Amino acid sequence: MNPADYDAWYDTPRGRRIGEAEYALAARQLDAQPGDSLLDVGCGTGWFSRRAAADGLVVTGLDPNPAWLDFARAHSSPALSWVEGDARALPCADGSFDHVLSIAALCFIDDERRAVAECVRVARRRFAIGWLNRSSLLYWQKGRHGGSGAYRGARWHDAREIRSLFAGLPVKNMRLRSAIFLPAATRCAARLERILPSVLPWGGLMLASGETI
């Protein structure tokens, strides 16, 4: 998938609903304030980076794909920063950012545990890292047999596996929350998404958040 087609998906009814629901969940867990710095790991075309910048955060997007970063630069405010880099070896000092965000990106790379440790290392205050949830309707629609479309090649995890990625790391107040219980683009699905509690472990996105020590 090329970056323009991928980013355009967020302009579709389904893409817009999923993107906004995922961002809203992460924003609640980070509780960031305008002016806080945020690193978006695996930013791709920068959709979540731009969304966070619209809330007044000072955002840096990081991705290993230079073509996707070029797209992000061309479609974003000059106020955003873009860095080419590997999530498993972030080119940042310890505690460089108030917050670290990553939405369904680490599940596409090898050695997720190392990438998680790097996200924790560079976060000064809080982190929110999302994975594709194997215990979800979205998995049954898009994740089986190697995945389809933008989900091809992704690893899907359950809550126990996600918690294990943080074992032994300097974090506290860890919590798991989920969103995208019904991934359809219907009004009914949107209404149910707003009332279903995020503590239920069956959303298509499983978000791990917490504070660094």
PDB file of C-alpha atoms in Angstrom:
ATOM      1  CA  MET A   1       0.000   0.000   0.000  1.00  0.00           C
ATOM      2  CA  ASN A   2       1.370   3.424  -0.910  1.00  0.00           C
ATOM      3  CA  PRO A   3       1.272   6.254   1.652  1.00  0.00           C
ATOM      4  CA  ALA A   4      -1.334   8.323  -0.202  1.00  0.00           C
ATOM      5  CA  ASP A   5      -3.815   5.424  -0.317  1.00  0.00           C
ATOM      6  CA  TYR A   6      -3.142   4.545   3.309  1.00  0.00           C
ATOM      7  CA  ASP A   7      -3.676   8.102   4.527  1.00  0.00           C
ATOM      8  CA  ALA A   8      -6.798   8.512   2.370  1.00  0.00           C
ATOM      9  CA  TRP A   9      -8.375   5.595   4.238  1.00  0.00           C
ATOM     10  CA  TYR A  10      -8.690   7.881   7.276  1.00  0.00           C
ATOM     11  CA  ASP A  11     -10.964  10.118   5.190  1.00  0.00           C
ATOM     12  CA  THR A  12     -13.439   7.280   4.654  1.00  0.00           C
ATOM     13  CA  PRO A  13     -16.324   6.906   7.144  1.00  0.00           C
ATOM     14  CA  ARG A  14     -14.848   3.699   8.565  1.00  0.00           C
ATOM     15  CA  GLY A  15     -11.301   5.033   8.681  1.00  0.00           C
ATOM     16  CA  ARG A  16     -12.316   8.295  10.307  1.00  0.00           C
ATOM     17  CA  ARG A  17     -14.361   6.521  12.975  1.00  0.00           C
ATOM     18  CA  ILE A  18     -11.603   4.029  13.786  1.00  0.00           C
ATOM     19  CA  GLY A  19      -8.853   6.650  13.798  1.00  0.00           C
ATOM     20  CA  GLU A  20     -10.751   9.018  16.055  1.00  0.00           C
ATOM     21  CA  ALA A  21     -11.761   6.233  18.464  1.00  0.00           C
ATOM     22  CA  GLU A  22      -8.172   4.991  18.727  1.00  0.00           C
ATOM     23  CA  TYR A  23      -6.793   8.487  19.223  1.00  0.00           C
ATOM     24  CA  ALA A  24      -9.437   9.347  21.824  1.00  0.00           C
ATOM     25  CA  LEU A  25      -8.543   6.262  23.857  1.00  0.00           C
ATOM     26  CA  ALA A  26      -4.819   7.075  23.738  1.00  0.00           C
ATOM     27  CA  ALA A  27      -5.403  10.738  24.571  1.00  0.00           C
ATOM     28  CA  ARG A  28      -7.426   9.817  27.659  1.00  0.00           C
ATOM     29  CA  GLN A  29      -4.679   7.534  28.922  1.00  0.00           C
ATOM     30  CA  LEU A  30      -1.837   9.974  28.257  1.00  0.00           C
ATOM     31  CA  ASP A  31      -3.691  12.961  29.725  1.00  0.00           C
ATOM     32  CA  ALA A  32      -1.206  15.240  27.932  1.00  0.00           C
ATOM     33  CA  GLN A  33      -1.482  19.009  28.164  1.00  0.00           C
ATOM     34  CA  PRO A  34      -0.938  21.580  25.396  1.00  0.00           C
ATOM     35  CA  GLY A  35       2.773  22.245  25.085  1.00  0.00           C
ATOM     36  CA  ASP A  36       3.809  18.750  26.213  1.00  0.00           C
ATOM     37  CA  SER A  37       6.233  16.947  23.916  1.00  0.00           C
ATOM     38  CA  LEU A  38       5.210  13.654  22.306  1.00  0.00           C
ATOM     39  CA  LEU A  39       7.037  11.072  20.201  1.00  0.00           C
ATOM     40  CA  ASP A  40       4.841   9.079  17.794  1.00  0.00           C
ATOM     41  CA  VAL A  41       6.728   5.819  17.171  1.00  0.00           C
ATOM     42  CA  GLY A  42       5.897   4.170  13.857  1.00  0.00           C
ATOM     43  CA  CYS A  43       4.056   7.280  12.706  1.00  0.00           C
ATOM     44  CA  GLY A  44       3.700   6.180   9.080  1.00  0.00           C
ATOM     45  CA  THR A  45       2.003   8.960   7.137  1.00  0.00           C
ATOM     46  CA  GLY A  46       1.601  11.001  10.314  1.00  0.00           C
ATOM     47  CA  TRP A  47      -2.162  10.817  10.825  1.00  0.00           C
ATOM     48  CA  PHE A  48      -1.909  10.358  14.613  1.00  0.00           C
ATOM     49  CA  SER A  49       0.972  12.839  14.772  1.00  0.00           C
ATOM     50  CA  ARG A  50      -1.161  15.496  13.093  1.00  0.00           C
ATOM     51  CA  ARG A  51      -4.097  14.654  15.328  1.00  0.00           C
ATOM     52  CA  ALA A  52      -1.984  15.089  18.457  1.00  0.00           C
ATOM     53  CA  ALA A  53      -0.525  18.359  17.136  1.00  0.00           C
ATOM     54  CA  ALA A  54      -4.081  19.630  16.638  1.00  0.00           C
ATOM     55  CA  ASP A  55      -4.529  19.205  20.402  1.00  0.00           C
ATOM     56  CA  GLY A  56      -1.565  21.500  21.033  1.00  0.00           C
ATOM     57  CA  LEU A  57       1.167  18.918  21.631  1.00  0.00           C
ATOM     58  CA  VAL A  58       4.718  19.393  20.360  1.00  0.00           C
ATOM     59  CA  VAL A  59       4.986  16.307  18.172  1.00  0.00           C
ATOM     60  CA  THR A  60       7.850  14.369  16.619  1.00  0.00           C
ATOM     61  CA  GLY A  61       6.955  11.503  14.314  1.00  0.00           C
ATOM     62  CA  LEU A  62       9.396   8.625  13.843  1.00  0.00           C
ATOM     63  CA  ASP A  63       9.284   5.939  11.175  1.00  0.00           C
ATOM     64  CA  PRO A  64      11.797   3.734   9.340  1.00  0.00           C
ATOM     65  CA  ASN A  65      10.254   4.374   5.902  1.00  0.00           C
ATOM     66  CA  PRO A  66      11.611   7.542   4.235  1.00  0.00           C
ATOM     67  CA  ALA A  67       8.882   7.600   1.572  1.00  0.00           C
ATOM     68  CA  TRP A  68       6.165   7.656   4.195  1.00  0.00           C
ATOM     69  CA  LEU A  69       8.000  10.353   6.134  1.00  0.00           C
ATOM     70  CA  ASP A  70       8.232  12.426   2.937  1.00  0.00           C
ATOM     71  CA  PHE A  71       4.447  12.144   2.627  1.00  0.00           C
ATOM     72  CA  ALA A  72       4.040  13.160   6.282  1.00  0.00           C
ATOM     73  CA  ARG A  73       6.222  16.245   5.811  1.00  0.00           C
ATOM     74  CA  ALA A  74       4.380  17.277   2.665  1.00  0.00           C
ATOM     75  CA  HIS A  75       0.976  17.034   4.338  1.00  0.00           C
ATOM     76  CA  SER A  76       1.721  18.521   7.747  1.00  0.00           C
ATOM     77  CA  SER A  77       2.472  21.820   9.406  1.00  0.00           C
ATOM     78  CA  PRO A  78       6.157  22.801   9.553  1.00  0.00           C
ATOM     79  CA  ALA A  79       5.732  22.812  13.341  1.00  0.00           C
ATOM     80  CA  LEU A  80       5.857  19.006  13.367  1.00  0.00           C
ATOM     81  CA  SER A  81       9.215  17.232  13.326  1.00  0.00           C
ATOM     82  CA  TRP A  82       9.945  14.010  11.463  1.00  0.00           C
ATOM     83  CA  VAL A  83      12.772  11.553  12.164  1.00  0.00           C
ATOM     84  CA  GLU A  84      13.789   8.428  10.285  1.00  0.00           C
ATOM     85  CA  GLY A  85      14.599   5.721  12.805  1.00  0.00           C
ATOM     86  CA  ASP A  86      14.125   2.207  14.144  1.00  0.00           C
ATOM     87  CA  ALA A  87      11.764   1.669  17.075  1.00  0.00           C
ATOM     88  CA  ARG A  88      14.212  -0.913  18.438  1.00  0.00           C
ATOM     89  CA  ALA A  89      16.994   1.691  18.706  1.00  0.00           C
ATOM     90  CA  LEU A  90      15.381   5.102  19.081  1.00  0.00           C
ATOM     91  CA  PRO A  91      17.809   7.938  18.248  1.00  0.00           C
ATOM     92  CA  CYS A  92      16.814   9.831  21.393  1.00  0.00           C
ATOM     93  CA  ALA A  93      18.259  10.359  24.855  1.00  0.00           C
ATOM     94  CA  ASP A  94      16.618   8.911  27.946  1.00  0.00           C
ATOM     95  CA  GLY A  95      13.483  10.836  28.924  1.00  0.00           C
ATOM     96  CA  SER A  96      13.570  12.997  25.798  1.00  0.00           C
ATOM     97  CA  PHE A  97       9.774  13.338  25.543  1.00  0.00           C
ATOM     98  CA  ASP A  98       6.982  13.914  28.029  1.00  0.00           C
ATOM     99  CA  HIS A  99       4.947  11.186  26.343  1.00  0.00           C
ATOM    100  CA  VAL A 100       5.407   8.380  23.834  1.00  0.00           C
ATOM    101  CA  LEU A 101       2.600   7.175  21.575  1.00  0.00           C
ATOM    102  CA  SER A 102       2.527   4.216  19.210  1.00  0.00           C
ATOM    103  CA  ILE A 103      -0.645   2.939  17.563  1.00  0.00           C
ATOM    104  CA  ALA A 104      -0.592  -0.548  15.983  1.00  0.00           C
ATOM    105  CA  ALA A 105       2.982  -0.095  14.748  1.00  0.00           C
ATOM    106  CA  LEU A 106       5.158  -2.346  16.910  1.00  0.00           C
ATOM    107  CA  CYS A 107       3.196  -5.408  15.825  1.00  0.00           C
ATOM    108  CA  PHE A 108       4.802  -5.060  12.384  1.00  0.00           C
ATOM    109  CA  ILE A 109       8.421  -5.264  13.569  1.00  0.00           C
ATOM    110  CA  ASP A 110      10.609  -8.020  14.964  1.00  0.00           C
ATOM    111  CA  ASP A 111      11.600  -7.943  18.645  1.00  0.00           C
ATOM    112  CA  GLU A 112       8.620  -6.027  20.004  1.00  0.00           C
ATOM    113  CA  ARG A 113       9.999  -6.391  23.534  1.00  0.00           C
ATOM    114  CA  ARG A 114      13.077  -4.359  22.577  1.00  0.00           C
ATOM    115  CA  ALA A 115      10.915  -1.680  20.955  1.00  0.00           C
ATOM    116  CA  VAL A 116       8.718  -1.462  24.063  1.00  0.00           C
ATOM    117  CA  ALA A 117      11.800  -1.005  26.248  1.00  0.00           C
ATOM    118  CA  GLU A 118      12.954   1.812  23.955  1.00  0.00           C
ATOM    119  CA  CYS A 119       9.574   3.561  24.149  1.00  0.00           C
ATOM    120  CA  VAL A 120       9.691   3.378  27.934  1.00  0.00           C
ATOM    121  CA  ARG A 121      13.296   4.618  27.984  1.00  0.00           C
ATOM    122  CA  VAL A 122      12.616   7.844  26.094  1.00  0.00           C
ATOM    123  CA  ALA A 123       9.319   8.674  27.869  1.00  0.00           C
ATOM    124  CA  ARG A 124       9.720  11.115  30.735  1.00  0.00           C
ATOM    125  CA  ARG A 125       6.151  10.789  32.027  1.00  0.00           C
ATOM    126  CA  ARG A 126       3.654   8.535  30.244  1.00  0.00           C
ATOM    127  CA  PHE A 127       3.351   6.125  27.339  1.00  0.00           C
ATOM    128  CA  ALA A 128       0.453   4.663  25.347  1.00  0.00           C
ATOM    129  CA  ILE A 129       1.244   1.762  23.038  1.00  0.00           C
ATOM    130  CA  GLY A 130      -1.450   0.013  21.015  1.00  0.00           C
ATOM    131  CA  TRP A 131      -1.508  -3.474  19.548  1.00  0.00           C
ATOM    132  CA  LEU A 132      -3.929  -5.345  17.346  1.00  0.00           C
ATOM    133  CA  ASN A 133      -6.052  -7.516  19.613  1.00  0.00           C
ATOM    134  CA  ARG A 134      -6.435 -11.198  18.791  1.00  0.00           C
ATOM    135  CA  SER A 135      -9.511 -11.372  21.031  1.00  0.00           C
ATOM    136  CA  SER A 136     -11.569  -9.106  18.798  1.00  0.00           C
ATOM    137  CA  LEU A 137     -14.056  -9.060  15.968  1.00  0.00           C
ATOM    138  CA  LEU A 138     -11.510  -7.125  13.906  1.00  0.00           C
ATOM    139  CA  TYR A 139      -9.125 -10.094  14.096  1.00  0.00           C
ATOM    140  CA  TRP A 140     -11.789 -12.406  12.702  1.00  0.00           C
ATOM    141  CA  GLN A 141     -12.465  -9.949   9.880  1.00  0.00           C
ATOM    142  CA  LYS A 142      -8.932  -8.853   8.975  1.00  0.00           C
ATOM    143  CA  GLY A 143      -6.293 -10.751  10.921  1.00  0.00           C
ATOM    144  CA  ARG A 144      -6.629 -14.446  10.203  1.00  0.00           C
ATOM    145  CA  HIS A 145      -4.506 -16.397   7.725  1.00  0.00           C
ATOM    146  CA  GLY A 146      -1.738 -13.800   7.668  1.00  0.00           C
ATOM    147  CA  GLY A 147      -4.041 -10.798   7.546  1.00  0.00           C
ATOM    148  CA  SER A 148      -5.503  -8.812   4.673  1.00  0.00           C
ATOM    149  CA  GLY A 149      -4.987  -5.303   3.338  1.00  0.00           C
ATOM    150  CA  ALA A 150      -3.088  -3.003   5.714  1.00  0.00           C
ATOM    151  CA  TYR A 151      -3.168  -5.767   8.345  1.00  0.00           C
ATOM    152  CA  ARG A 152      -1.134  -8.253   6.301  1.00  0.00           C
ATOM    153  CA  GLY A 153       1.884  -9.501   8.212  1.00  0.00           C
ATOM    154  CA  ALA A 154       0.866  -8.039  11.568  1.00  0.00           C
ATOM    155  CA  ARG A 155       1.110  -9.960  14.827  1.00  0.00           C
ATOM    156  CA  TRP A 156      -2.055  -9.958  16.926  1.00  0.00           C
ATOM    157  CA  HIS A 157      -1.775 -10.320  20.712  1.00  0.00           C
ATOM    158  CA  ASP A 158      -4.043 -10.980  23.652  1.00  0.00           C
ATOM    159  CA  ALA A 159      -3.905  -9.087  26.946  1.00  0.00           C
ATOM    160  CA  ARG A 160      -1.591 -11.580  28.673  1.00  0.00           C
ATOM    161  CA  GLU A 161       0.963 -11.393  25.874  1.00  0.00           C
ATOM    162  CA  ILE A 162       0.912  -7.592  25.893  1.00  0.00           C
ATOM    163  CA  ARG A 163       1.470  -7.441  29.641  1.00  0.00           C
ATOM    164  CA  SER A 164       4.427  -9.791  29.304  1.00  0.00           C
ATOM    165  CA  LEU A 165       6.183  -7.315  26.982  1.00  0.00           C
ATOM    166  CA  PHE A 166       6.488  -4.896  29.935  1.00  0.00           C
ATOM    167  CA  ALA A 167       7.765  -7.421  32.494  1.00  0.00           C
ATOM    168  CA  GLY A 168      10.755  -6.034  34.374  1.00  0.00           C
ATOM    169  CA  LEU A 169      10.602  -2.569  32.827  1.00  0.00           C
ATOM    170  CA  PRO A 170      10.597   0.604  34.993  1.00  0.00           C
ATOM    171  CA  VAL A 171       6.881   1.358  34.723  1.00  0.00           C
ATOM    172  CA  LYS A 172       4.013   1.811  37.145  1.00  0.00           C
ATOM    173  CA  ASN A 173       0.231   2.143  37.058  1.00  0.00           C
ATOM    174  CA  MET A 174       0.011  -0.059  33.985  1.00  0.00           C
ATOM    175  CA  ARG A 175      -3.442  -0.488  32.504  1.00  0.00           C
ATOM    176  CA  LEU A 176      -4.935  -2.120  29.423  1.00  0.00           C
ATOM    177  CA  ARG A 177      -7.865  -0.561  27.615  1.00  0.00           C
ATOM    178  CA  SER A 178      -9.425  -1.303  24.245  1.00  0.00           C
ATOM    179  CA  ALA A 179     -11.443   0.324  21.467  1.00  0.00           C
ATOM    180  CA  ILE A 180     -13.047  -0.628  18.137  1.00  0.00           C
ATOM    181  CA  PHE A 181     -15.428  -3.279  19.379  1.00  0.00           C
ATOM    182  CA  LEU A 182     -17.488  -3.069  16.175  1.00  0.00           C
ATOM    183  CA  PRO A 183     -15.237  -2.045  13.254  1.00  0.00           C
ATOM    184  CA  ALA A 184     -18.089  -1.347  10.813  1.00  0.00           C
ATOM    185  CA  ALA A 185     -18.814   2.167   9.525  1.00  0.00           C
ATOM    186  CA  THR A 186     -22.473   2.157  10.551  1.00  0.00           C
ATOM    187  CA  ARG A 187     -24.145   4.688  12.858  1.00  0.00           C
ATOM    188  CA  CYS A 188     -25.176   1.872  15.156  1.00  0.00           C
ATOM    189  CA  ALA A 189     -21.558   0.767  15.532  1.00  0.00           C
ATOM    190  CA  ALA A 190     -20.500   4.343  16.277  1.00  0.00           C
ATOM    191  CA  ARG A 191     -23.164   4.722  18.965  1.00  0.00           C
ATOM    192  CA  LEU A 192     -22.225   1.434  20.621  1.00  0.00           C
ATOM    193  CA  GLU A 193     -18.536   2.386  20.542  1.00  0.00           C
ATOM    194  CA  ARG A 194     -19.328   5.461  22.614  1.00  0.00           C
ATOM    195  CA  ILE A 195     -21.126   3.519  25.347  1.00  0.00           C
ATOM    196  CA  LEU A 196     -19.105   0.294  25.604  1.00  0.00           C
ATOM    197  CA  PRO A 197     -16.527   0.642  28.418  1.00  0.00           C
ATOM    198  CA  SER A 198     -12.880   0.577  27.355  1.00  0.00           C
ATOM    199  CA  VAL A 199     -12.071  -1.883  30.174  1.00  0.00           C
ATOM    200  CA  LEU A 200     -13.668  -4.634  28.085  1.00  0.00           C
ATOM    201  CA  PRO A 201     -10.824  -6.659  26.502  1.00  0.00           C
ATOM    202  CA  TRP A 202     -12.423  -7.261  23.105  1.00  0.00           C
ATOM    203  CA  GLY A 203     -11.704  -4.108  21.097  1.00  0.00           C
ATOM    204  CA  GLY A 204      -9.659  -4.351  17.914  1.00  0.00           C
ATOM    205  CA  LEU A 205      -7.032  -2.067  19.447  1.00  0.00           C
ATOM    206  CA  MET A 206      -5.595  -3.052  22.818  1.00  0.00           C
ATOM    207  CA  LEU A 207      -3.782  -0.089  24.381  1.00  0.00           C
ATOM    208  CA  ALA A 208      -1.206  -0.456  27.139  1.00  0.00           C
ATOM    209  CA  SER A 209      -0.519   2.744  29.077  1.00  0.00           C
ATOM    210  CA  GLY A 210       1.334   3.724  32.196  1.00  0.00           C
ATOM    211  CA  GLU A 211       3.940   5.937  33.780  1.00  0.00           C
ATOM    212  CA  THR A 212       7.697   5.615  33.707  1.00  0.00           C
ATOM    213  CA  ILE A 213       9.668   5.355  36.932  1.00  0.00           C
TER     214      ILE A 213
END
